[in-house]
Amino acid sequence: MLLTYNYFSLENPLASCSFAALMRQFIRHCFKSLADPILNWQYSRYARVDRTCRFMGLTILVKSGVFHPVFFFSTKALAKYLSTLSLKGKKVLELGCGTGAISVWAAKNGALATASDIHPIAVNNAQENAHLNGVKIQSVVSDLFENLNDEMIDLIVINPPYYPQKPTNLAENAWYCGEEFEYFKGLFSQLAPRPNSEEVFMVLSEDCQVNKIKEIAHKNQLELRLVHTEKSILEWSYIFKAERKPL
């Protein structure tokens, strides 16, 4: 699996045009250009077998081919932001759950959590992690909201695929949103008519085309409002809240 990055784009509305910021982008681009082929090769070998890891105080089983919640910064960035919210008694939906790490963590913190994913192996993985950590969650195989019932949800959390390539198998849906950003077109068209009372939080990386994703949201009468930023060694993660555009 080869990941590609939008290394040095100034289309990102969150990027600074200062000399220091441009130099940081340039250095980061050079480093990742050299490191990524090696890291991708190593990770592809590592991910061929099931592994376990520690995540936010939990023991998480990562099945082969399922998105790893520790090796990539987005999952932890989203969980750290959610830790600032009160989850007790809230109905939380993790859309595109992977290992279900966030669902399990939310359940540990008193939420009524549902983990959904298009990939059956990921959904089973989420249930295994709930059992492993002594909590109960619901889990559903679903393409976005397709197989989810219409009951009210308090919180929807999304760590989406955002690389504009066509997925060639179920596992690649964790990474690739389609050449024309089909994932986001489907997501925002299904989010738009949902109740205003539902809060929707999504994590994006500085590596992705934030402007394009915001444009798709805008066409569906939604705005992505930045509520938190999280810096890791190599990248910034941004937490957005999706809100209905005012009339």
Coordinates of N, CA and C in Angstrom, one line a residue, residues 35-243:
A35 N 11.8 9.4 3.6 CA 11.4 8.4 4.6 C 10.2 7.6 4.2
D36 N 9.2 8.1 3.5 CA 8.0 7.4 3.2 C 8.1 6.1 2.5
P37 N 8.9 6.0 1.5 CA 9.0 4.7 0.8 C 9.5 3.6 1.8
I38 N 10.4 3.9 2.7 CA 11.0 3.0 3.6 C 9.9 2.7 4.7
L39 N 9.2 3.7 5.2 CA 8.2 3.5 6.2 C 7.0 2.7 5.7
N40 N 6.6 3.0 4.4 CA 5.5 2.3 3.8 C 5.8 0.8 3.7
W41 N 7.0 0.5 3.3 CA 7.5 -0.9 3.1 C 7.5 -1.6 4.4
Q42 N 8.1 -0.9 5.4 CA 8.1 -1.5 6.8 C 6.7 -1.8 7.3
Y43 N 5.8 -0.8 7.2 CA 4.5 -0.9 7.7 C 3.7 -2.0 7.0
S44 N 3.9 -2.1 5.7 CA 3.2 -3.2 5.0 C 3.6 -4.5 5.4
R45 N 4.8 -4.7 5.8 CA 5.3 -6.0 6.3 C 4.7 -6.2 7.7
Y46 N 4.8 -5.1 8.5 CA 4.3 -5.2 9.9 C 2.9 -5.5 10.0
A47 N 2.1 -5.0 9.1 CA 0.6 -5.1 9.1 C 0.1 -6.4 8.6
R48 N 1.0 -7.3 8.1 CA 0.5 -8.6 7.6 C 0.0 -9.5 8.6
V49 N 0.3 -9.3 9.9 CA -0.1 -10.2 10.9 C -0.8 -9.3 12.0
D50 N -1.7 -10.0 12.8 CA -2.4 -9.3 13.9 C -1.4 -8.8 14.9
R51 N -1.6 -7.6 15.5 CA -0.7 -7.1 16.5 C -1.6 -6.5 17.6
T52 N -0.9 -6.2 18.8 CA -1.6 -5.5 19.8 C -0.8 -4.2 20.1
C53 N -1.5 -3.2 20.6 CA -0.8 -2.0 21.0 C -1.6 -1.3 22.2
R54 N -1.0 -0.3 22.8 CA -1.6 0.4 23.8 C -2.1 1.8 23.3
F55 N -3.4 2.1 23.6 CA -4.0 3.3 23.1 C -4.8 4.0 24.2
M56 N -4.5 5.1 24.6 CA -5.3 5.9 25.6 C -5.6 5.0 26.8
G57 N -4.7 4.2 27.3 CA -4.9 3.3 28.4 C -5.6 2.0 28.1
L58 N -5.8 1.7 26.8 CA -6.5 0.5 26.4 C -5.5 -0.4 25.8
T59 N -5.8 -1.7 25.8 CA -5.1 -2.7 25.0 C -5.9 -2.9 23.7
I60 N -5.3 -2.7 22.6 CA -6.1 -2.7 21.3 C -5.4 -3.8 20.4
L61 N -6.3 -4.7 19.9 CA -5.9 -5.7 18.9 C -6.1 -5.0 17.6
V62 N -5.0 -5.1 16.7 CA -5.1 -4.6 15.4 C -5.0 -5.7 14.4
K63 N -6.1 -6.1 13.8 CA -6.2 -7.2 12.8 C -5.4 -6.8 11.6
S64 N -4.9 -7.8 10.9 CA -4.2 -7.5 9.7 C -5.0 -6.8 8.7
G65 N -4.5 -5.7 8.1 CA -5.2 -4.9 7.1 C -6.1 -3.8 7.7
V66 N -6.2 -3.7 9.0 CA -7.1 -2.7 9.7 C -6.2 -1.5 10.1
F67 N -6.8 -0.3 9.9 CA -6.1 0.9 10.2 C -5.6 0.9 11.6
H68 N -4.3 1.2 11.8 CA -3.6 1.2 13.1 C -3.8 2.5 13.8
P69 N -4.3 2.5 15.1 CA -4.6 3.7 15.8 C -3.5 4.4 16.4
V70 N -2.3 3.8 16.4 CA -1.1 4.4 17.0 C -0.1 4.9 16.0
F71 N 0.1 4.1 15.0 CA 1.1 4.4 14.0 C 0.8 5.7 13.2
F72 N -0.5 6.0 13.2 CA -1.0 7.2 12.5 C -1.6 8.2 13.5
F73 N -1.3 9.5 13.4 CA -1.6 10.4 14.4 C -3.1 10.8 14.6
S74 N -3.9 10.6 13.5 CA -5.2 11.2 13.5 C -6.1 10.6 14.6
T75 N -6.0 9.3 14.8 CA -6.9 8.7 15.8 C -6.7 9.2 17.2
K76 N -5.4 9.3 17.6 CA -5.1 9.9 18.9 C -5.5 11.3 19.0
A77 N -5.3 12.1 18.0 CA -5.7 13.5 18.0 C -7.2 13.7 18.2
L78 N -8.0 12.8 17.5 CA -9.4 12.9 17.7 C -9.8 12.5 19.1
A79 N -9.2 11.4 19.6 CA -9.5 10.9 21.0 C -9.2 12.0 22.0
K80 N -8.0 12.6 21.8 CA -7.6 13.7 22.8 C -8.6 14.8 22.8
Y81 N -9.1 15.2 21.7 CA -10.1 16.3 21.7 C -11.4 15.8 22.4
L82 N -11.8 14.6 22.1 CA -13.0 14.0 22.7 C -12.9 14.0 24.2
S83 N -11.7 13.8 24.7 CA -11.5 13.7 26.1 C -11.8 15.0 26.8
T84 N -12.0 16.1 26.1 CA -12.4 17.4 26.7 C -13.9 17.5 26.8
L85 N -14.6 16.6 26.2 CA -16.1 16.6 26.2 C -16.6 15.6 27.2
S86 N -17.8 15.9 27.7 CA -18.5 14.9 28.5 C -19.2 13.9 27.7
L87 N -18.8 12.6 27.8 CA -19.4 11.5 27.0 C -20.4 10.7 27.8
K88 N -20.4 10.8 29.1 CA -21.2 9.9 30.0 C -22.7 10.0 29.5
G89 N -23.2 8.8 29.2 CA -24.6 8.7 28.8 C -24.9 9.1 27.4
K90 N -23.9 9.6 26.7 CA -24.1 10.1 25.3 C -24.1 8.9 24.3
K91 N -24.9 9.0 23.3 CA -24.9 8.0 22.2 C -23.9 8.5 21.2
V92 N -22.8 7.7 21.0 CA -21.7 8.1 20.2 C -21.5 7.1 19.0
L93 N -21.5 7.6 17.8 CA -21.3 6.8 16.6 C -19.9 7.1 16.1
E94 N -19.1 6.0 15.9 CA -17.8 6.1 15.3 C -18.0 5.6 13.8
L95 N -17.9 6.5 12.9 CA -18.2 6.2 11.5 C -16.9 5.9 10.8
G96 N -16.7 4.7 10.4 CA -15.4 4.2 9.9 C -14.5 3.9 11.1
C97 N -14.8 2.8 11.8 CA -14.2 2.6 13.1 C -12.8 2.0 13.1
G98 N -12.5 1.3 12.0 CA -11.2 0.5 12.1 C -11.2 -0.4 13.2
T99 N -10.2 -0.3 14.1 CA -10.1 -1.2 15.3 C -11.2 -0.9 16.3
G100 N -11.9 0.2 16.2 CA -12.9 0.5 17.2 C -12.3 1.2 18.4
A101 N -11.1 1.6 18.3 CA -10.4 2.2 19.5 C -11.1 3.3 20.1
I102 N -11.7 4.2 19.3 CA -12.4 5.4 19.8 C -13.7 4.9 20.4
S103 N -14.4 4.0 19.8 CA -15.7 3.5 20.4 C -15.4 2.9 21.7
V104 N -14.4 2.0 21.8 CA -14.1 1.4 23.1 C -13.7 2.4 24.1
W105 N -12.9 3.3 23.8 CA -12.4 4.4 24.7 C -13.7 5.2 25.2
A106 N -14.6 5.5 24.2 CA -15.8 6.3 24.6 C -16.6 5.5 25.6
A107 N -16.8 4.1 25.3 CA -17.5 3.3 26.2 C -16.9 3.2 27.6
K108 N -15.6 3.2 27.7 CA -14.9 3.2 28.9 C -15.2 4.5 29.7
N109 N -15.6 5.6 29.0 CA -15.9 6.9 29.6 C -17.4 7.1 29.7
G110 N -18.1 6.0 29.6 CA -19.6 6.1 29.9 C -20.5 6.3 28.8
A111 N -19.9 6.3 27.5 CA -20.8 6.5 26.4 C -21.5 5.2 25.9
L112 N -22.6 5.4 25.2 CA -23.2 4.3 24.6 C -22.7 4.3 23.1
A113 N -21.7 3.5 22.8 CA -21.0 3.6 21.6 C -21.4 2.6 20.5
T114 N -21.4 3.1 19.3 CA -21.6 2.2 18.1 C -20.5 2.4 17.2
A115 N -19.9 1.3 16.8 CA -18.8 1.3 15.8 C -19.3 0.8 14.5
S116 N -19.1 1.6 13.4 CA -19.5 1.1 12.1 C -18.3 1.2 11.1
D117 N -18.3 0.3 10.1 CA -17.3 0.4 9.1 C -17.8 -0.4 7.9
I118 N -17.3 -0.1 6.7 CA -17.6 -0.8 5.5 C -17.0 -2.2 5.5
H119 N -15.9 -2.3 6.3 CA -15.1 -3.6 6.2 C -15.5 -4.5 7.4
P120 N -16.1 -5.7 7.1 CA -16.5 -6.6 8.1 C -15.4 -7.0 9.1
I121 N -14.2 -7.1 8.6 CA -13.1 -7.5 9.5 C -12.8 -6.4 10.6
A122 N -13.0 -5.1 10.1 CA -12.8 -4.0 11.1 C -13.9 -4.0 12.1
V123 N -15.2 -4.3 11.7 CA -16.3 -4.4 12.7 C -16.1 -5.5 13.7
N124 N -15.7 -6.6 13.2 CA -15.3 -7.7 14.1 C -14.2 -7.4 15.1
N125 N -13.2 -6.7 14.5 CA -12.1 -6.2 15.3 C -12.5 -5.3 16.4
A126 N -13.5 -4.4 16.1 CA -14.0 -3.5 17.2 C -14.7 -4.3 18.3
Q127 N -15.4 -5.3 17.9 CA -16.1 -6.1 19.0 C -15.1 -6.8 19.8
E128 N -14.1 -7.4 19.2 CA -13.0 -8.1 19.9 C -12.4 -7.1 20.9
N129 N -12.1 -5.9 20.5 CA -11.5 -4.9 21.4 C -12.4 -4.5 22.6
A130 N -13.7 -4.4 22.3 CA -14.6 -4.1 23.4 C -14.6 -5.2 24.4
H131 N -14.6 -6.5 24.0 CA -14.5 -7.6 24.9 C -13.2 -7.6 25.6
L132 N -12.1 -7.3 24.9 CA -10.8 -7.3 25.5 C -10.6 -6.3 26.6
N133 N -11.4 -5.2 26.5 CA -11.3 -4.1 27.5 C -12.5 -4.0 28.4
G134 N -13.3 -5.0 28.4 CA -14.4 -5.1 29.4 C -15.5 -4.2 29.2
V135 N -15.8 -3.8 28.0 CA -17.0 -2.9 27.7 C -17.9 -3.5 26.7
K136 N -19.1 -2.9 26.5 CA -20.0 -3.3 25.5 C -20.2 -2.2 24.5
I137 N -20.1 -2.5 23.2 CA -20.5 -1.6 22.2 C -21.4 -2.3 21.2
Q138 N -22.1 -1.5 20.4 CA -22.8 -2.0 19.2 C -21.8 -1.9 18.0
S139 N -21.9 -2.8 17.1 CA -21.1 -2.7 15.9 C -21.9 -3.1 14.7
V140 N -21.7 -2.4 13.6 CA -22.5 -2.5 12.4 C -21.6 -2.4 11.1
V141 N -21.8 -3.4 10.2 CA -21.2 -3.2 8.9 C -22.0 -2.3 8.1
S142 N -21.5 -1.2 7.7 CA -22.3 -0.2 7.0 C -21.4 0.7 6.1
D143 N -21.9 1.0 4.9 CA -21.3 2.1 4.1 C -21.9 3.4 4.5
L144 N -21.1 4.2 5.2 CA -21.7 5.4 5.8 C -22.9 5.1 6.6
F145 N -24.1 5.7 6.4 CA -25.3 5.5 7.2 C -26.2 4.4 6.7
E146 N -25.8 3.7 5.6 CA -26.6 2.8 4.9 C -27.4 1.8 5.8
N147 N -26.7 1.1 6.7 CA -27.3 0.1 7.5 C -27.5 0.5 8.9
L148 N -27.4 1.8 9.2 CA -27.7 2.3 10.5 C -29.1 2.7 10.7
N149 N -29.7 2.5 11.8 CA -31.1 2.9 12.0 C -31.2 4.4 12.2
D150 N -32.4 4.9 12.3 CA -32.6 6.3 12.4 C -32.7 6.9 13.8
E151 N -32.3 6.1 14.8 CA -32.3 6.7 16.1 C -31.4 7.8 16.3
M152 N -31.8 8.7 17.2 CA -31.0 9.9 17.5 C -29.6 9.6 18.0
I153 N -28.6 10.3 17.5 CA -27.2 10.1 18.0 C -26.8 11.5 18.6
D154 N -26.1 11.4 19.7 CA -25.6 12.7 20.2 C -24.3 13.2 19.6
L155 N -23.4 12.2 19.3 CA -22.1 12.6 18.8 C -21.7 11.6 17.7
I156 N -21.3 12.2 16.5 CA -20.7 11.4 15.4 C -19.3 11.7 15.3
V157 N -18.4 10.8 15.3 CA -16.9 11.0 15.2 C -16.4 10.3 13.9
I158 N -15.6 11.0 13.2 CA -15.2 10.5 11.9 C -13.7 10.7 11.7
N159 N -12.9 9.7 11.4 CA -11.6 9.7 11.0 C -11.6 9.2 9.5
P160 N -11.8 10.1 8.6 CA -12.1 9.7 7.2 C -10.9 9.3 6.4
P161 N -11.1 8.6 5.3 CA -10.0 8.5 4.3 C -10.0 9.8 3.5
Y162 N -8.7 10.2 3.2 CA -8.7 11.5 2.5 C -7.7 11.6 1.3
Y163 N -7.1 10.5 1.0 CA -6.2 10.5 -0.2 C -7.0 10.2 -1.5
P164 N -6.9 11.1 -2.5 CA -7.8 11.0 -3.6 C -7.3 9.9 -4.6
Q165 N -7.5 8.7 -4.2 CA -7.2 7.6 -5.1 C -8.4 6.6 -5.0
K166 N -8.6 5.7 -5.9 CA -9.7 4.8 -5.9 C -9.3 3.5 -5.1
P167 N -10.0 3.2 -4.1 CA -9.7 2.0 -3.3 C -10.0 0.7 -4.2
T168 N -9.1 -0.2 -4.1 CA -9.2 -1.4 -4.9 C -9.7 -2.6 -4.1
N169 N -9.8 -2.5 -2.8 CA -10.3 -3.5 -1.9 C -10.9 -2.8 -0.7
L170 N -11.5 -3.6 0.2 CA -12.2 -3.1 1.4 C -11.2 -2.4 2.3
A171 N -10.0 -3.0 2.5 CA -9.1 -2.4 3.4 C -8.6 -1.0 3.0
E172 N -8.5 -0.8 1.7 CA -8.1 0.5 1.2 C -9.1 1.6 1.4
N173 N -10.3 1.3 1.7 CA -11.3 2.3 2.1 C -10.9 3.1 3.3
A174 N -10.0 2.6 4.1 CA -9.5 3.3 5.3 C -8.6 4.5 4.9
W175 N -8.1 4.4 3.6 CA -7.1 5.4 3.2 C -7.6 6.3 2.0
Y176 N -8.3 5.7 1.1 CA -8.6 6.4 -0.2 C -10.0 6.8 -0.3
C177 N -10.3 8.1 -0.6 CA -11.6 8.6 -0.7 C -12.2 8.6 -2.1
G178 N -11.5 8.0 -3.0 CA -11.9 8.1 -4.4 C -11.3 9.2 -5.2
E179 N -11.1 9.0 -6.5 CA -10.4 10.0 -7.3 C -11.1 11.3 -7.3
E180 N -12.4 11.3 -7.2 CA -13.2 12.5 -7.2 C -13.8 12.8 -5.8
F181 N -13.1 12.3 -4.8 CA -13.6 12.6 -3.4 C -15.0 12.0 -3.2
E182 N -15.3 10.9 -3.8 CA -16.6 10.3 -3.7 C -17.0 10.0 -2.2
Y183 N -16.1 9.6 -1.4 CA -16.4 9.4 0.0 C -17.0 10.7 0.7
F184 N -16.4 11.8 0.5 CA -16.9 13.0 1.1 C -18.2 13.5 0.5
K185 N -18.4 13.3 -0.8 CA -19.6 13.6 -1.4 C -20.8 12.8 -0.8
G186 N -20.5 11.5 -0.6 CA -21.6 10.7 0.0 C -21.8 11.1 1.5
L187 N -20.7 11.3 2.2 CA -20.8 11.6 3.6 C -21.6 12.9 3.8
F188 N -21.2 14.0 3.2 CA -21.9 15.2 3.4 C -23.3 15.3 3.0
S189 N -23.6 14.6 1.9 CA -25.0 14.5 1.4 C -25.9 13.8 2.4
Q190 N -25.3 12.8 3.1 CA -26.1 12.0 4.1 C -26.1 12.8 5.5
L191 N -25.1 13.5 5.8 CA -25.0 14.3 7.0 C -26.0 15.5 7.0
A192 N -26.1 16.1 5.8 CA -26.9 17.4 5.7 C -28.3 17.3 6.3
P193 N -29.1 16.2 6.0 CA -30.5 16.2 6.5 C -30.6 15.7 7.9
R194 N -29.5 15.3 8.5 CA -29.6 14.8 9.9 C -30.0 15.9 10.9
P195 N -30.5 15.5 12.1 CA -30.9 16.5 13.0 C -29.8 17.5 13.5
N196 N -30.1 18.7 13.7 CA -29.2 19.7 14.1 C -28.6 19.4 15.5
S197 N -29.3 18.6 16.3 CA -28.9 18.3 17.7 C -27.7 17.4 17.7
E198 N -27.4 16.7 16.6 CA -26.3 15.8 16.5 C -25.0 16.6 16.3
E199 N -24.0 16.4 17.1 CA -22.7 17.0 16.9 C -21.8 16.1 16.1
V200 N -21.1 16.7 15.1 CA -20.3 15.9 14.2 C -18.9 16.4 14.2
F201 N -17.9 15.6 14.6 CA -16.5 16.0 14.7 C -15.7 15.1 13.7
M202 N -14.8 15.7 13.0 CA -14.0 15.0 12.0 C -12.6 15.5 12.1
V203 N -11.6 14.5 12.0 CA -10.2 14.9 12.0 C -9.7 14.8 10.5
L204 N -8.9 15.9 10.2 CA -8.2 15.9 8.9 C -6.7 16.2 9.2
S205 N -5.9 15.9 8.3 CA -4.5 16.1 8.4 C -4.1 17.3 7.4
E206 N -3.0 17.9 7.8 CA -2.4 18.9 6.9 C -2.0 18.3 5.5
D207 N -1.9 17.0 5.4 CA -1.5 16.4 4.2 C -2.6 16.3 3.2
C208 N -3.9 16.5 3.7 CA -5.0 16.3 2.7 C -5.5 17.7 2.2
Q209 N -6.3 17.6 1.2 CA -6.8 18.8 0.5 C -8.0 19.4 1.2
V210 N -7.7 20.1 2.3 CA -8.7 20.7 3.2 C -9.7 21.6 2.4
N211 N -9.2 22.4 1.5 CA -10.1 23.3 0.8 C -11.1 22.6 0.0
K212 N -10.6 21.5 -0.7 CA -11.5 20.7 -1.5 C -12.6 20.0 -0.7
I213 N -12.2 19.5 0.5 CA -13.2 18.9 1.4 C -14.2 19.9 1.9
K214 N -13.7 21.1 2.3 CA -14.6 22.1 2.7 C -15.6 22.6 1.6
E215 N -15.1 22.6 0.4 CA -16.0 22.9 -0.7 C -17.1 22.0 -0.9
I216 N -16.8 20.7 -0.8 CA -17.8 19.6 -0.9 C -18.9 19.8 0.2
A217 N -18.4 20.0 1.4 CA -19.3 20.3 2.6 C -20.2 21.5 2.3
H218 N -19.6 22.6 1.8 CA -20.3 23.8 1.5 C -21.5 23.5 0.5
K219 N -21.2 22.7 -0.5 CA -22.2 22.4 -1.5 C -23.4 21.6 -0.9
N220 N -23.2 21.0 0.2 CA -24.2 20.3 0.9 C -24.8 21.1 2.1
Q221 N -24.6 22.4 2.1 CA -25.1 23.3 3.1 C -24.5 23.0 4.5
L222 N -23.2 22.6 4.5 CA -22.5 22.4 5.7 C -21.3 23.2 5.8
E223 N -20.9 23.6 7.0 CA -19.6 24.3 7.2 C -18.7 23.5 8.1
L224 N -17.4 23.4 7.8 CA -16.5 22.8 8.7 C -15.8 23.8 9.5
R225 N -16.1 23.9 10.8 CA -15.5 24.9 11.7 C -14.4 24.3 12.5
L226 N -13.2 24.9 12.4 CA -12.0 24.4 13.1 C -12.2 24.6 14.6
V227 N -12.1 23.5 15.4 CA -12.3 23.6 16.9 C -11.0 23.2 17.6
H228 N -10.1 22.5 17.0 CA -8.9 22.1 17.7 C -7.8 21.8 16.7
T229 N -6.5 22.0 17.1 CA -5.3 21.6 16.3 C -4.4 20.8 17.2
E230 N -3.8 19.8 16.7 CA -2.9 18.9 17.4 C -1.6 18.7 16.6
K231 N -0.5 18.9 17.2 CA 0.8 18.8 16.5 C 1.5 17.5 16.9
S232 N 1.9 16.8 15.9 CA 2.7 15.6 16.2 C 4.1 15.9 15.6
I233 N 5.0 14.9 15.6 CA 6.4 15.2 15.2 C 6.4 15.6 13.7
L234 N 5.6 15.0 12.9 CA 5.7 15.3 11.4 C 4.5 16.0 10.8
E235 N 3.4 16.2 11.6 CA 2.3 16.8 10.9 C 1.3 17.5 11.9
W236 N 0.5 18.3 11.4 CA -0.6 18.9 12.2 C -1.9 18.1 11.9
S237 N -2.7 17.9 12.9 CA -4.0 17.3 12.7 C -5.0 18.4 13.1
Y238 N -6.1 18.4 12.4 CA -7.1 19.5 12.6 C -8.5 18.8 12.9
I239 N -9.1 19.2 14.0 CA -10.4 18.7 14.3 C -11.5 19.7 13.9
F240 N -12.4 19.3 13.0 CA -13.4 20.2 12.6 C -14.8 19.7 13.1
K241 N -15.7 20.7 13.3 CA -17.0 20.4 13.7 C -17.9 20.7 12.4
A242 N -18.7 19.8 12.0 CA -19.5 20.0 10.8 C -20.9 20.6 11.3
E243 N -21.2 21.7 10.8 CA -22.4 22.4 11.2 C -23.3 22.9 10.0

